[in-house]
Amino acid sequence: LLSAHGLRVFDVEELSTHGGSLRLYVCHDESERHVEQPSVADLADEERHRGILDLDRYAAFQRQVERVKYSVLDFLIHEKRAGHRIAAYGAPGKGNTLLNYCGIRSDFIDYVVDRNPGKQGSFTPGTHIPILHPDEIRRTRPDVVLVMPWNIKDEIVEQHRYIEEWGGRFVIFLPEVLELRDGAWVPPSM
């Protein structure tokens, strides 16, 4: 993509943000001001070593993603059949990607709450689940709170421990369906 636009990577940093990200430093192809750093070749070597060029790796990833989707849907169906109310905390892009991929709409999740006032009063993109103020959790007392920004799940749980007062449970969907029980993230008992 970069080379198609006359650009090249001259340095790269690995970041812990969002569970792992890359920061690329890019310049014009002909730039002599920016010398390619060893980090570029090192990362390319690591990617090749991890199988980035191996199509079987992508097929295995697809199967893993499908397993997560099916387990998410199994969990939600089980909870709804039991008559449980489900809310979600947070409306990050990655959470919305998961909702859309799984086809999860307001028939499964009653509402999403988010601290960002700019998101409140709107709907999740594609799935049209209402996004409300976090006080809605206290008001409606859902049985399950799905933590959508799973990379900061511990912080969110700590801020909203009060849901345990009425027997509410915290759940995450990635890397697999897990619920918080006795301080540990474990598979739900269904």
Short mmCIF file of N, CA and C in Angstrom, two decimals:
data_model
loop_
_atom_site.label_atom_id
_atom_site.label_comp_id
_atom_site.label_asym_id
_atom_site.label_seq_id
_atom_site.Cartn_x
_atom_site.Cartn_y
_atom_site.Cartn_z
N LEU A 1 0.84 -1.20 0.00
CA LEU A 1 0.00 0.00 0.00
C LEU A 1 0.88 1.25 0.00
N LEU A 2 1.86 1.24 0.87
CA LEU A 2 2.74 2.42 0.94
C LEU A 2 3.53 2.60 -0.35
N SER A 3 4.10 1.51 -0.85
CA SER A 3 4.92 1.63 -2.06
C SER A 3 4.07 2.07 -3.26
N ALA A 4 2.81 1.69 -3.29
CA ALA A 4 1.93 2.12 -4.38
C ALA A 4 1.75 3.64 -4.39
N HIS A 5 2.07 4.28 -3.27
CA HIS A 5 1.94 5.73 -3.17
C HIS A 5 3.28 6.43 -2.99
N GLY A 6 4.35 5.70 -3.34
CA GLY A 6 5.67 6.29 -3.30
C GLY A 6 6.21 6.50 -1.90
N LEU A 7 5.80 5.65 -0.97
CA LEU A 7 6.23 5.78 0.43
C LEU A 7 6.94 4.51 0.88
N ARG A 8 7.71 4.64 1.95
CA ARG A 8 8.37 3.48 2.54
C ARG A 8 8.48 3.65 4.05
N VAL A 9 8.55 2.52 4.76
CA VAL A 9 8.71 2.53 6.21
C VAL A 9 10.21 2.63 6.50
N PHE A 10 10.58 3.56 7.38
CA PHE A 10 11.99 3.66 7.75
C PHE A 10 12.23 3.30 9.22
N ASP A 11 11.17 3.21 10.02
CA ASP A 11 11.31 2.80 11.41
C ASP A 11 9.97 2.27 11.90
N VAL A 12 10.01 1.43 12.91
CA VAL A 12 8.78 0.84 13.46
C VAL A 12 8.97 0.63 14.96
N GLU A 13 7.89 0.85 15.69
CA GLU A 13 7.87 0.60 17.13
C GLU A 13 6.71 -0.33 17.43
N GLU A 14 6.93 -1.28 18.34
CA GLU A 14 5.84 -2.13 18.81
C GLU A 14 5.30 -1.50 20.10
N LEU A 15 3.97 -1.31 20.14
CA LEU A 15 3.31 -0.67 21.27
C LEU A 15 2.36 -1.65 21.94
N SER A 16 2.11 -1.43 23.22
CA SER A 16 1.17 -2.30 23.94
C SER A 16 -0.28 -1.82 23.79
N THR A 17 -0.48 -0.66 23.20
CA THR A 17 -1.81 -0.08 23.05
C THR A 17 -2.77 -1.05 22.34
N HIS A 18 -3.99 -1.14 22.86
CA HIS A 18 -5.05 -1.97 22.27
C HIS A 18 -4.64 -3.42 22.12
N GLY A 19 -3.85 -3.92 23.06
CA GLY A 19 -3.46 -5.32 23.00
C GLY A 19 -2.31 -5.60 22.05
N GLY A 20 -1.71 -4.55 21.52
CA GLY A 20 -0.57 -4.70 20.61
C GLY A 20 -0.80 -3.92 19.33
N SER A 21 0.05 -2.96 19.07
CA SER A 21 -0.07 -2.13 17.87
C SER A 21 1.32 -1.83 17.34
N LEU A 22 1.36 -1.38 16.13
CA LEU A 22 2.62 -0.94 15.52
C LEU A 22 2.52 0.53 15.20
N ARG A 23 3.60 1.23 15.45
CA ARG A 23 3.72 2.63 15.01
C ARG A 23 4.76 2.63 13.89
N LEU A 24 4.30 2.99 12.71
CA LEU A 24 5.20 3.03 11.55
C LEU A 24 5.64 4.45 11.28
N TYR A 25 6.91 4.61 10.99
CA TYR A 25 7.45 5.90 10.57
C TYR A 25 7.68 5.79 9.07
N VAL A 26 7.05 6.69 8.33
CA VAL A 26 7.00 6.59 6.88
C VAL A 26 7.55 7.86 6.25
N CYS A 27 8.20 7.68 5.10
CA CYS A 27 8.70 8.84 4.36
C CYS A 27 8.52 8.55 2.86
N HIS A 28 8.83 9.54 2.04
CA HIS A 28 8.80 9.34 0.59
C HIS A 28 9.93 8.40 0.20
N ASP A 29 9.69 7.60 -0.82
CA ASP A 29 10.68 6.63 -1.30
C ASP A 29 12.05 7.24 -1.51
N GLU A 30 12.08 8.42 -2.13
CA GLU A 30 13.36 9.01 -2.52
C GLU A 30 14.04 9.78 -1.39
N SER A 31 13.41 9.84 -0.23
CA SER A 31 13.99 10.61 0.88
C SER A 31 15.32 9.99 1.33
N GLU A 32 16.35 10.83 1.36
CA GLU A 32 17.65 10.39 1.86
C GLU A 32 17.81 10.78 3.33
N ARG A 33 16.91 11.58 3.82
CA ARG A 33 16.96 12.08 5.20
C ARG A 33 16.67 10.97 6.22
N HIS A 34 15.87 9.99 5.81
CA HIS A 34 15.45 8.94 6.73
C HIS A 34 16.05 7.60 6.31
N VAL A 35 17.01 7.13 7.10
CA VAL A 35 17.67 5.86 6.85
C VAL A 35 16.85 4.75 7.50
N GLU A 36 16.70 3.65 6.79
CA GLU A 36 15.94 2.53 7.35
C GLU A 36 16.65 1.99 8.58
N GLN A 37 15.90 1.89 9.65
CA GLN A 37 16.42 1.41 10.93
C GLN A 37 16.36 -0.13 10.96
N PRO A 38 17.21 -0.76 11.76
CA PRO A 38 17.20 -2.22 11.87
C PRO A 38 15.84 -2.78 12.33
N SER A 39 15.05 -1.97 13.04
CA SER A 39 13.74 -2.44 13.53
C SER A 39 12.83 -2.89 12.39
N VAL A 40 12.99 -2.30 11.21
CA VAL A 40 12.13 -2.65 10.07
C VAL A 40 12.44 -4.08 9.61
N ALA A 41 13.70 -4.38 9.39
CA ALA A 41 14.09 -5.73 8.96
C ALA A 41 13.82 -6.74 10.07
N ASP A 42 14.05 -6.35 11.32
CA ASP A 42 13.81 -7.25 12.45
C ASP A 42 12.33 -7.65 12.52
N LEU A 43 11.44 -6.69 12.36
CA LEU A 43 10.01 -6.98 12.41
C LEU A 43 9.59 -7.84 11.21
N ALA A 44 10.11 -7.52 10.04
CA ALA A 44 9.79 -8.32 8.85
C ALA A 44 10.25 -9.76 9.03
N ASP A 45 11.44 -9.96 9.62
CA ASP A 45 11.93 -11.31 9.90
C ASP A 45 11.03 -12.03 10.90
N GLU A 46 10.62 -11.31 11.94
CA GLU A 46 9.74 -11.91 12.95
C GLU A 46 8.39 -12.29 12.34
N GLU A 47 7.84 -11.43 11.50
CA GLU A 47 6.57 -11.73 10.84
C GLU A 47 6.68 -12.96 9.95
N ARG A 48 7.77 -13.06 9.19
CA ARG A 48 7.97 -14.25 8.35
C ARG A 48 8.11 -15.49 9.22
N HIS A 49 8.85 -15.37 10.32
CA HIS A 49 9.04 -16.50 11.24
C HIS A 49 7.71 -16.96 11.84
N ARG A 50 6.81 -16.01 12.09
CA ARG A 50 5.49 -16.34 12.67
C ARG A 50 4.49 -16.81 11.63
N GLY A 51 4.89 -16.83 10.36
CA GLY A 51 4.04 -17.40 9.32
C GLY A 51 3.14 -16.44 8.60
N ILE A 52 3.50 -15.17 8.54
CA ILE A 52 2.64 -14.18 7.88
C ILE A 52 2.43 -14.49 6.39
N LEU A 53 3.34 -15.23 5.80
CA LEU A 53 3.22 -15.59 4.38
C LEU A 53 2.57 -16.96 4.17
N ASP A 54 2.17 -17.63 5.25
CA ASP A 54 1.61 -18.97 5.20
C ASP A 54 0.08 -18.91 5.19
N LEU A 55 -0.54 -19.30 4.09
CA LEU A 55 -1.99 -19.23 3.98
C LEU A 55 -2.70 -20.13 5.00
N ASP A 56 -2.07 -21.22 5.40
CA ASP A 56 -2.68 -22.11 6.40
C ASP A 56 -2.88 -21.38 7.73
N ARG A 57 -1.97 -20.48 8.03
CA ARG A 57 -2.10 -19.69 9.26
C ARG A 57 -3.38 -18.86 9.24
N TYR A 58 -3.72 -18.30 8.09
CA TYR A 58 -4.94 -17.48 7.97
C TYR A 58 -6.19 -18.35 8.02
N ALA A 59 -6.11 -19.53 7.44
CA ALA A 59 -7.25 -20.46 7.50
C ALA A 59 -7.50 -20.88 8.95
N ALA A 60 -6.43 -21.13 9.68
CA ALA A 60 -6.57 -21.51 11.11
C ALA A 60 -7.14 -20.33 11.90
N PHE A 61 -6.70 -19.13 11.57
CA PHE A 61 -7.23 -17.94 12.25
C PHE A 61 -8.73 -17.80 11.97
N GLN A 62 -9.14 -18.04 10.73
CA GLN A 62 -10.56 -17.97 10.39
C GLN A 62 -11.36 -18.97 11.21
N ARG A 63 -10.85 -20.19 11.34
CA ARG A 63 -11.56 -21.21 12.14
C ARG A 63 -11.65 -20.78 13.60
N GLN A 64 -10.60 -20.17 14.12
CA GLN A 64 -10.59 -19.67 15.50
C GLN A 64 -11.64 -18.57 15.68
N VAL A 65 -11.71 -17.65 14.73
CA VAL A 65 -12.68 -16.56 14.79
C VAL A 65 -14.10 -17.12 14.74
N GLU A 66 -14.32 -18.11 13.90
CA GLU A 66 -15.65 -18.73 13.82
C GLU A 66 -16.02 -19.42 15.13
N ARG A 67 -15.05 -20.09 15.77
CA ARG A 67 -15.33 -20.74 17.06
C ARG A 67 -15.74 -19.71 18.10
N VAL A 68 -15.05 -18.56 18.11
CA VAL A 68 -15.42 -17.49 19.05
C VAL A 68 -16.84 -17.02 18.75
N LYS A 69 -17.16 -16.80 17.49
CA LYS A 69 -18.50 -16.34 17.11
C LYS A 69 -19.56 -17.32 17.62
N TYR A 70 -19.37 -18.60 17.39
CA TYR A 70 -20.36 -19.59 17.81
C TYR A 70 -20.49 -19.65 19.32
N SER A 71 -19.37 -19.54 20.03
CA SER A 71 -19.46 -19.58 21.49
C SER A 71 -20.13 -18.31 22.04
N VAL A 72 -19.89 -17.17 21.40
CA VAL A 72 -20.55 -15.92 21.80
C VAL A 72 -22.06 -16.07 21.62
N LEU A 73 -22.47 -16.56 20.45
CA LEU A 73 -23.89 -16.72 20.18
C LEU A 73 -24.52 -17.76 21.10
N ASP A 74 -23.82 -18.87 21.36
CA ASP A 74 -24.32 -19.88 22.31
C ASP A 74 -24.56 -19.25 23.68
N PHE A 75 -23.59 -18.46 24.14
CA PHE A 75 -23.71 -17.81 25.44
C PHE A 75 -24.92 -16.89 25.47
N LEU A 76 -25.04 -16.03 24.47
CA LEU A 76 -26.15 -15.07 24.44
C LEU A 76 -27.50 -15.77 24.37
N ILE A 77 -27.61 -16.80 23.56
CA ILE A 77 -28.87 -17.55 23.46
C ILE A 77 -29.20 -18.18 24.80
N HIS A 78 -28.21 -18.78 25.44
CA HIS A 78 -28.42 -19.40 26.76
C HIS A 78 -28.91 -18.37 27.77
N GLU A 79 -28.28 -17.22 27.80
CA GLU A 79 -28.66 -16.17 28.75
C GLU A 79 -30.06 -15.64 28.48
N LYS A 80 -30.39 -15.42 27.22
CA LYS A 80 -31.72 -14.90 26.88
C LYS A 80 -32.81 -15.95 27.17
N ARG A 81 -32.51 -17.21 26.89
CA ARG A 81 -33.48 -18.27 27.21
C ARG A 81 -33.73 -18.34 28.71
N ALA A 82 -32.73 -18.00 29.49
CA ALA A 82 -32.87 -18.00 30.95
C ALA A 82 -33.59 -16.74 31.43
N GLY A 83 -33.93 -15.85 30.51
CA GLY A 83 -34.64 -14.63 30.87
C GLY A 83 -33.75 -13.51 31.38
N HIS A 84 -32.46 -13.61 31.14
CA HIS A 84 -31.51 -12.61 31.65
C HIS A 84 -31.45 -11.38 30.75
N ARG A 85 -31.24 -10.25 31.41
CA ARG A 85 -31.04 -8.98 30.70
C ARG A 85 -29.55 -8.76 30.53
N ILE A 86 -29.17 -8.34 29.34
CA ILE A 86 -27.75 -8.15 29.02
C ILE A 86 -27.54 -6.72 28.56
N ALA A 87 -26.55 -6.07 29.17
CA ALA A 87 -26.11 -4.74 28.76
C ALA A 87 -24.63 -4.84 28.40
N ALA A 88 -24.16 -3.88 27.65
CA ALA A 88 -22.73 -3.84 27.32
C ALA A 88 -22.16 -2.53 27.82
N TYR A 89 -20.91 -2.60 28.27
CA TYR A 89 -20.21 -1.39 28.71
C TYR A 89 -19.17 -1.04 27.66
N GLY A 90 -19.28 0.16 27.11
CA GLY A 90 -18.30 0.66 26.16
C GLY A 90 -18.72 0.40 24.72
N ALA A 91 -18.44 1.36 23.86
CA ALA A 91 -18.77 1.24 22.44
C ALA A 91 -17.53 1.50 21.58
N PRO A 92 -16.45 0.74 21.81
CA PRO A 92 -15.25 0.95 20.99
C PRO A 92 -15.43 0.31 19.61
N GLY A 93 -14.62 0.75 18.67
CA GLY A 93 -14.68 0.20 17.32
C GLY A 93 -14.51 -1.30 17.29
N LYS A 94 -13.58 -1.83 18.08
CA LYS A 94 -13.36 -3.28 18.06
C LYS A 94 -14.57 -4.04 18.58
N GLY A 95 -15.27 -3.47 19.55
CA GLY A 95 -16.48 -4.10 20.06
C GLY A 95 -17.59 -4.08 19.01
N ASN A 96 -17.70 -2.97 18.28
CA ASN A 96 -18.71 -2.89 17.23
C ASN A 96 -18.40 -3.83 16.08
N THR A 97 -17.13 -4.04 15.79
CA THR A 97 -16.74 -5.01 14.77
C THR A 97 -17.22 -6.40 15.18
N LEU A 98 -17.03 -6.76 16.44
CA LEU A 98 -17.47 -8.05 16.94
C LEU A 98 -19.00 -8.17 16.86
N LEU A 99 -19.71 -7.15 17.30
CA LEU A 99 -21.18 -7.17 17.25
C LEU A 99 -21.67 -7.40 15.82
N ASN A 100 -21.10 -6.67 14.88
CA ASN A 100 -21.52 -6.80 13.48
C ASN A 100 -21.18 -8.16 12.91
N TYR A 101 -19.98 -8.65 13.18
CA TYR A 101 -19.58 -9.97 12.66
C TYR A 101 -20.49 -11.07 13.18
N CYS A 102 -20.87 -10.97 14.44
CA CYS A 102 -21.72 -12.00 15.06
C CYS A 102 -23.21 -11.77 14.80
N GLY A 103 -23.58 -10.62 14.26
CA GLY A 103 -24.99 -10.33 14.03
C GLY A 103 -25.74 -10.05 15.31
N ILE A 104 -25.07 -9.50 16.29
CA ILE A 104 -25.68 -9.22 17.60
C ILE A 104 -26.35 -7.87 17.55
N ARG A 105 -27.64 -7.88 17.85
CA ARG A 105 -28.42 -6.65 17.85
C ARG A 105 -29.15 -6.53 19.18
N SER A 106 -30.14 -5.66 19.23
CA SER A 106 -30.84 -5.41 20.49
C SER A 106 -31.73 -6.56 20.93
N ASP A 107 -31.86 -7.60 20.12
CA ASP A 107 -32.57 -8.78 20.60
C ASP A 107 -31.70 -9.58 21.58
N PHE A 108 -30.40 -9.34 21.56
CA PHE A 108 -29.50 -9.97 22.51
C PHE A 108 -29.01 -8.99 23.58
N ILE A 109 -28.60 -7.82 23.14
CA ILE A 109 -28.06 -6.82 24.07
C ILE A 109 -29.06 -5.67 24.15
N ASP A 110 -29.56 -5.41 25.36
CA ASP A 110 -30.61 -4.41 25.55
C ASP A 110 -30.13 -3.00 25.25
N TYR A 111 -28.90 -2.70 25.67
CA TYR A 111 -28.33 -1.37 25.45
C TYR A 111 -26.84 -1.42 25.73
N VAL A 112 -26.15 -0.39 25.27
CA VAL A 112 -24.73 -0.20 25.53
C VAL A 112 -24.61 1.10 26.31
N VAL A 113 -23.70 1.14 27.28
CA VAL A 113 -23.41 2.41 27.95
C VAL A 113 -21.98 2.82 27.60
N ASP A 114 -21.77 4.13 27.57
CA ASP A 114 -20.44 4.65 27.29
C ASP A 114 -20.30 5.99 28.00
N ARG A 115 -19.12 6.23 28.58
CA ARG A 115 -18.87 7.49 29.29
C ARG A 115 -18.75 8.68 28.35
N ASN A 116 -18.49 8.43 27.09
CA ASN A 116 -18.31 9.51 26.12
C ASN A 116 -19.66 10.14 25.78
N PRO A 117 -19.88 11.40 26.19
CA PRO A 117 -21.16 12.05 25.90
C PRO A 117 -21.47 12.13 24.41
N GLY A 118 -20.44 12.13 23.58
CA GLY A 118 -20.64 12.18 22.14
C GLY A 118 -21.27 10.92 21.57
N LYS A 119 -21.18 9.82 22.29
CA LYS A 119 -21.77 8.56 21.83
C LYS A 119 -23.17 8.34 22.41
N GLN A 120 -23.42 8.94 23.57
CA GLN A 120 -24.71 8.76 24.23
C GLN A 120 -25.84 9.34 23.39
N GLY A 121 -26.97 8.63 23.36
CA GLY A 121 -28.11 9.08 22.57
C GLY A 121 -28.05 8.64 21.12
N SER A 122 -27.00 7.92 20.76
CA SER A 122 -26.90 7.40 19.39
C SER A 122 -27.02 5.88 19.44
N PHE A 123 -26.64 5.22 18.37
CA PHE A 123 -26.76 3.77 18.27
C PHE A 123 -25.45 3.19 17.79
N THR A 124 -25.22 1.92 18.12
CA THR A 124 -24.02 1.25 17.63
C THR A 124 -24.11 1.13 16.10
N PRO A 125 -23.01 1.38 15.40
CA PRO A 125 -23.04 1.33 13.94
C PRO A 125 -23.39 -0.07 13.42
N GLY A 126 -24.36 -0.14 12.55
CA GLY A 126 -24.72 -1.41 11.92
C GLY A 126 -25.67 -2.27 12.72
N THR A 127 -25.56 -2.28 14.04
CA THR A 127 -26.40 -3.15 14.87
C THR A 127 -27.51 -2.38 15.57
N HIS A 128 -27.43 -1.09 15.59
CA HIS A 128 -28.48 -0.20 16.09
C HIS A 128 -28.90 -0.47 17.53
N ILE A 129 -27.93 -0.76 18.39
CA ILE A 129 -28.20 -0.91 19.82
C ILE A 129 -28.05 0.47 20.44
N PRO A 130 -29.02 0.92 21.24
CA PRO A 130 -28.92 2.26 21.82
C PRO A 130 -27.72 2.40 22.75
N ILE A 131 -27.06 3.55 22.67
CA ILE A 131 -25.93 3.87 23.54
C ILE A 131 -26.42 4.90 24.56
N LEU A 132 -26.29 4.56 25.84
CA LEU A 132 -26.83 5.38 26.92
C LEU A 132 -25.74 5.77 27.90
N HIS A 133 -26.11 6.59 28.88
CA HIS A 133 -25.21 7.00 29.95
C HIS A 133 -24.97 5.79 30.88
N PRO A 134 -23.79 5.66 31.47
CA PRO A 134 -23.50 4.54 32.36
C PRO A 134 -24.44 4.39 33.56
N ASP A 135 -25.12 5.46 33.97
CA ASP A 135 -26.07 5.35 35.08
C ASP A 135 -27.20 4.37 34.77
N GLU A 136 -27.42 4.08 33.50
CA GLU A 136 -28.49 3.15 33.11
C GLU A 136 -28.27 1.76 33.71
N ILE A 137 -27.03 1.38 33.91
CA ILE A 137 -26.74 0.07 34.52
C ILE A 137 -27.32 0.02 35.93
N ARG A 138 -27.06 1.04 36.71
CA ARG A 138 -27.57 1.09 38.08
C ARG A 138 -29.10 1.10 38.10
N ARG A 139 -29.68 1.81 37.14
CA ARG A 139 -31.13 1.96 37.09
C ARG A 139 -31.83 0.65 36.70
N THR A 140 -31.29 -0.07 35.69
CA THR A 140 -31.99 -1.25 35.15
C THR A 140 -31.49 -2.57 35.73
N ARG A 141 -30.33 -2.57 36.36
CA ARG A 141 -29.78 -3.76 37.02
C ARG A 141 -29.74 -5.01 36.13
N PRO A 142 -28.97 -4.95 35.04
CA PRO A 142 -28.89 -6.12 34.16
C PRO A 142 -28.23 -7.31 34.85
N ASP A 143 -28.54 -8.50 34.36
CA ASP A 143 -27.94 -9.72 34.90
C ASP A 143 -26.50 -9.89 34.43
N VAL A 144 -26.23 -9.43 33.22
CA VAL A 144 -24.90 -9.59 32.61
C VAL A 144 -24.47 -8.23 32.05
N VAL A 145 -23.22 -7.86 32.32
CA VAL A 145 -22.61 -6.68 31.69
C VAL A 145 -21.43 -7.17 30.86
N LEU A 146 -21.58 -7.04 29.57
CA LEU A 146 -20.53 -7.40 28.63
C LEU A 146 -19.55 -6.24 28.55
N VAL A 147 -18.28 -6.49 28.86
CA VAL A 147 -17.25 -5.46 28.80
C VAL A 147 -16.66 -5.49 27.39
N MET A 148 -17.01 -4.46 26.60
CA MET A 148 -16.58 -4.44 25.20
C MET A 148 -15.12 -4.03 25.01
N PRO A 149 -14.59 -3.04 25.74
CA PRO A 149 -13.15 -2.78 25.61
C PRO A 149 -12.38 -3.74 26.51
N TRP A 150 -12.26 -5.00 26.07
CA TRP A 150 -11.70 -6.06 26.90
C TRP A 150 -10.26 -5.80 27.29
N ASN A 151 -9.58 -4.93 26.58
CA ASN A 151 -8.19 -4.64 26.94
C ASN A 151 -8.09 -3.83 28.24
N ILE A 152 -9.19 -3.19 28.68
CA ILE A 152 -9.19 -2.45 29.95
C ILE A 152 -10.27 -2.99 30.88
N LYS A 153 -10.55 -4.29 30.76
CA LYS A 153 -11.62 -4.91 31.53
C LYS A 153 -11.45 -4.75 33.03
N ASP A 154 -10.24 -4.88 33.53
CA ASP A 154 -10.02 -4.81 34.98
C ASP A 154 -10.37 -3.42 35.53
N GLU A 155 -10.02 -2.39 34.79
CA GLU A 155 -10.35 -1.02 35.19
C GLU A 155 -11.87 -0.81 35.22
N ILE A 156 -12.54 -1.29 34.20
CA ILE A 156 -14.00 -1.13 34.13
C ILE A 156 -14.69 -1.91 35.24
N VAL A 157 -14.25 -3.13 35.47
CA VAL A 157 -14.84 -3.94 36.55
C VAL A 157 -14.67 -3.23 37.88
N GLU A 158 -13.48 -2.71 38.13
CA GLU A 158 -13.22 -2.04 39.40
C GLU A 158 -14.16 -0.85 39.60
N GLN A 159 -14.42 -0.11 38.53
CA GLN A 159 -15.29 1.07 38.61
C GLN A 159 -16.76 0.71 38.77
N HIS A 160 -17.13 -0.53 38.42
CA HIS A 160 -18.55 -0.90 38.40
C HIS A 160 -18.85 -2.17 39.20
N ARG A 161 -18.07 -2.41 40.22
CA ARG A 161 -18.26 -3.59 41.06
C ARG A 161 -19.65 -3.66 41.66
N TYR A 162 -20.33 -2.52 41.76
CA TYR A 162 -21.65 -2.47 42.38
C TYR A 162 -22.65 -3.40 41.70
N ILE A 163 -22.40 -3.82 40.45
CA ILE A 163 -23.37 -4.71 39.81
C ILE A 163 -23.44 -6.06 40.52
N GLU A 164 -22.39 -6.41 41.24
CA GLU A 164 -22.39 -7.67 41.98
C GLU A 164 -23.38 -7.63 43.15
N GLU A 165 -23.80 -6.41 43.56
CA GLU A 165 -24.77 -6.28 44.66
C GLU A 165 -26.08 -6.98 44.33
N TRP A 166 -26.49 -7.00 43.06
CA TRP A 166 -27.74 -7.66 42.68
C TRP A 166 -27.48 -8.96 41.93
N GLY A 167 -26.25 -9.45 42.00
CA GLY A 167 -25.91 -10.72 41.34
C GLY A 167 -25.53 -10.58 39.89
N GLY A 168 -25.29 -9.33 39.44
CA GLY A 168 -24.86 -9.13 38.06
C GLY A 168 -23.47 -9.70 37.83
N ARG A 169 -23.23 -10.10 36.59
CA ARG A 169 -21.94 -10.71 36.24
C ARG A 169 -21.28 -9.93 35.12
N PHE A 170 -19.95 -9.86 35.16
CA PHE A 170 -19.16 -9.26 34.09
C PHE A 170 -18.74 -10.37 33.13
N VAL A 171 -18.79 -10.08 31.82
CA VAL A 171 -18.41 -11.05 30.80
C VAL A 171 -17.58 -10.34 29.75
N ILE A 172 -16.60 -11.05 29.19
CA ILE A 172 -15.88 -10.58 28.01
C ILE A 172 -16.03 -11.65 26.93
N PHE A 173 -15.85 -11.27 25.69
CA PHE A 173 -15.99 -12.22 24.58
C PHE A 173 -14.66 -12.60 23.94
N LEU A 174 -13.60 -11.87 24.21
CA LEU A 174 -12.31 -12.19 23.61
C LEU A 174 -11.22 -12.21 24.68
N PRO A 175 -10.31 -13.15 24.62
CA PRO A 175 -10.01 -14.07 23.53
C PRO A 175 -11.01 -15.23 23.41
N GLU A 176 -11.86 -15.38 24.41
CA GLU A 176 -12.95 -16.35 24.37
C GLU A 176 -14.01 -15.84 25.34
N VAL A 177 -15.17 -16.49 25.37
CA VAL A 177 -16.21 -16.07 26.31
C VAL A 177 -15.76 -16.42 27.72
N LEU A 178 -15.62 -15.38 28.55
CA LEU A 178 -15.19 -15.56 29.94
C LEU A 178 -16.05 -14.69 30.84
N GLU A 179 -16.30 -15.17 32.05
CA GLU A 179 -17.00 -14.34 33.04
C GLU A 179 -16.11 -14.22 34.27
N LEU A 180 -16.30 -13.12 34.97
CA LEU A 180 -15.52 -12.88 36.18
C LEU A 180 -16.21 -13.61 37.33
N ARG A 181 -15.50 -14.57 37.91
CA ARG A 181 -16.04 -15.32 39.04
C ARG A 181 -14.94 -15.45 40.09
N ASP A 182 -15.24 -14.98 41.28
CA ASP A 182 -14.28 -15.04 42.41
C ASP A 182 -12.93 -14.45 42.03
N GLY A 183 -12.96 -13.35 41.30
CA GLY A 183 -11.74 -12.62 40.96
C GLY A 183 -10.96 -13.17 39.80
N ALA A 184 -11.48 -14.20 39.12
CA ALA A 184 -10.76 -14.80 37.99
C ALA A 184 -11.67 -14.85 36.77
N TRP A 185 -11.10 -14.67 35.59
CA TRP A 185 -11.85 -14.77 34.33
C TRP A 185 -11.87 -16.23 33.93
N VAL A 186 -13.06 -16.83 33.93
CA VAL A 186 -13.21 -18.26 33.67
C VAL A 186 -14.35 -18.47 32.66
N PRO A 187 -14.36 -19.62 31.98
CA PRO A 187 -15.49 -19.90 31.09
C PRO A 187 -16.79 -19.94 31.89
N PRO A 188 -17.87 -19.42 31.31
CA PRO A 188 -19.14 -19.42 32.05
C PRO A 188 -19.68 -20.83 32.20
N SER A 189 -20.39 -21.05 33.30
CA SER A 189 -21.04 -22.34 33.49
C SER A 189 -22.42 -22.26 32.85
N MET A 190 -22.61 -23.03 31.79
CA MET A 190 -23.89 -22.97 31.06
C MET A 190 -24.54 -24.34 31.10
#
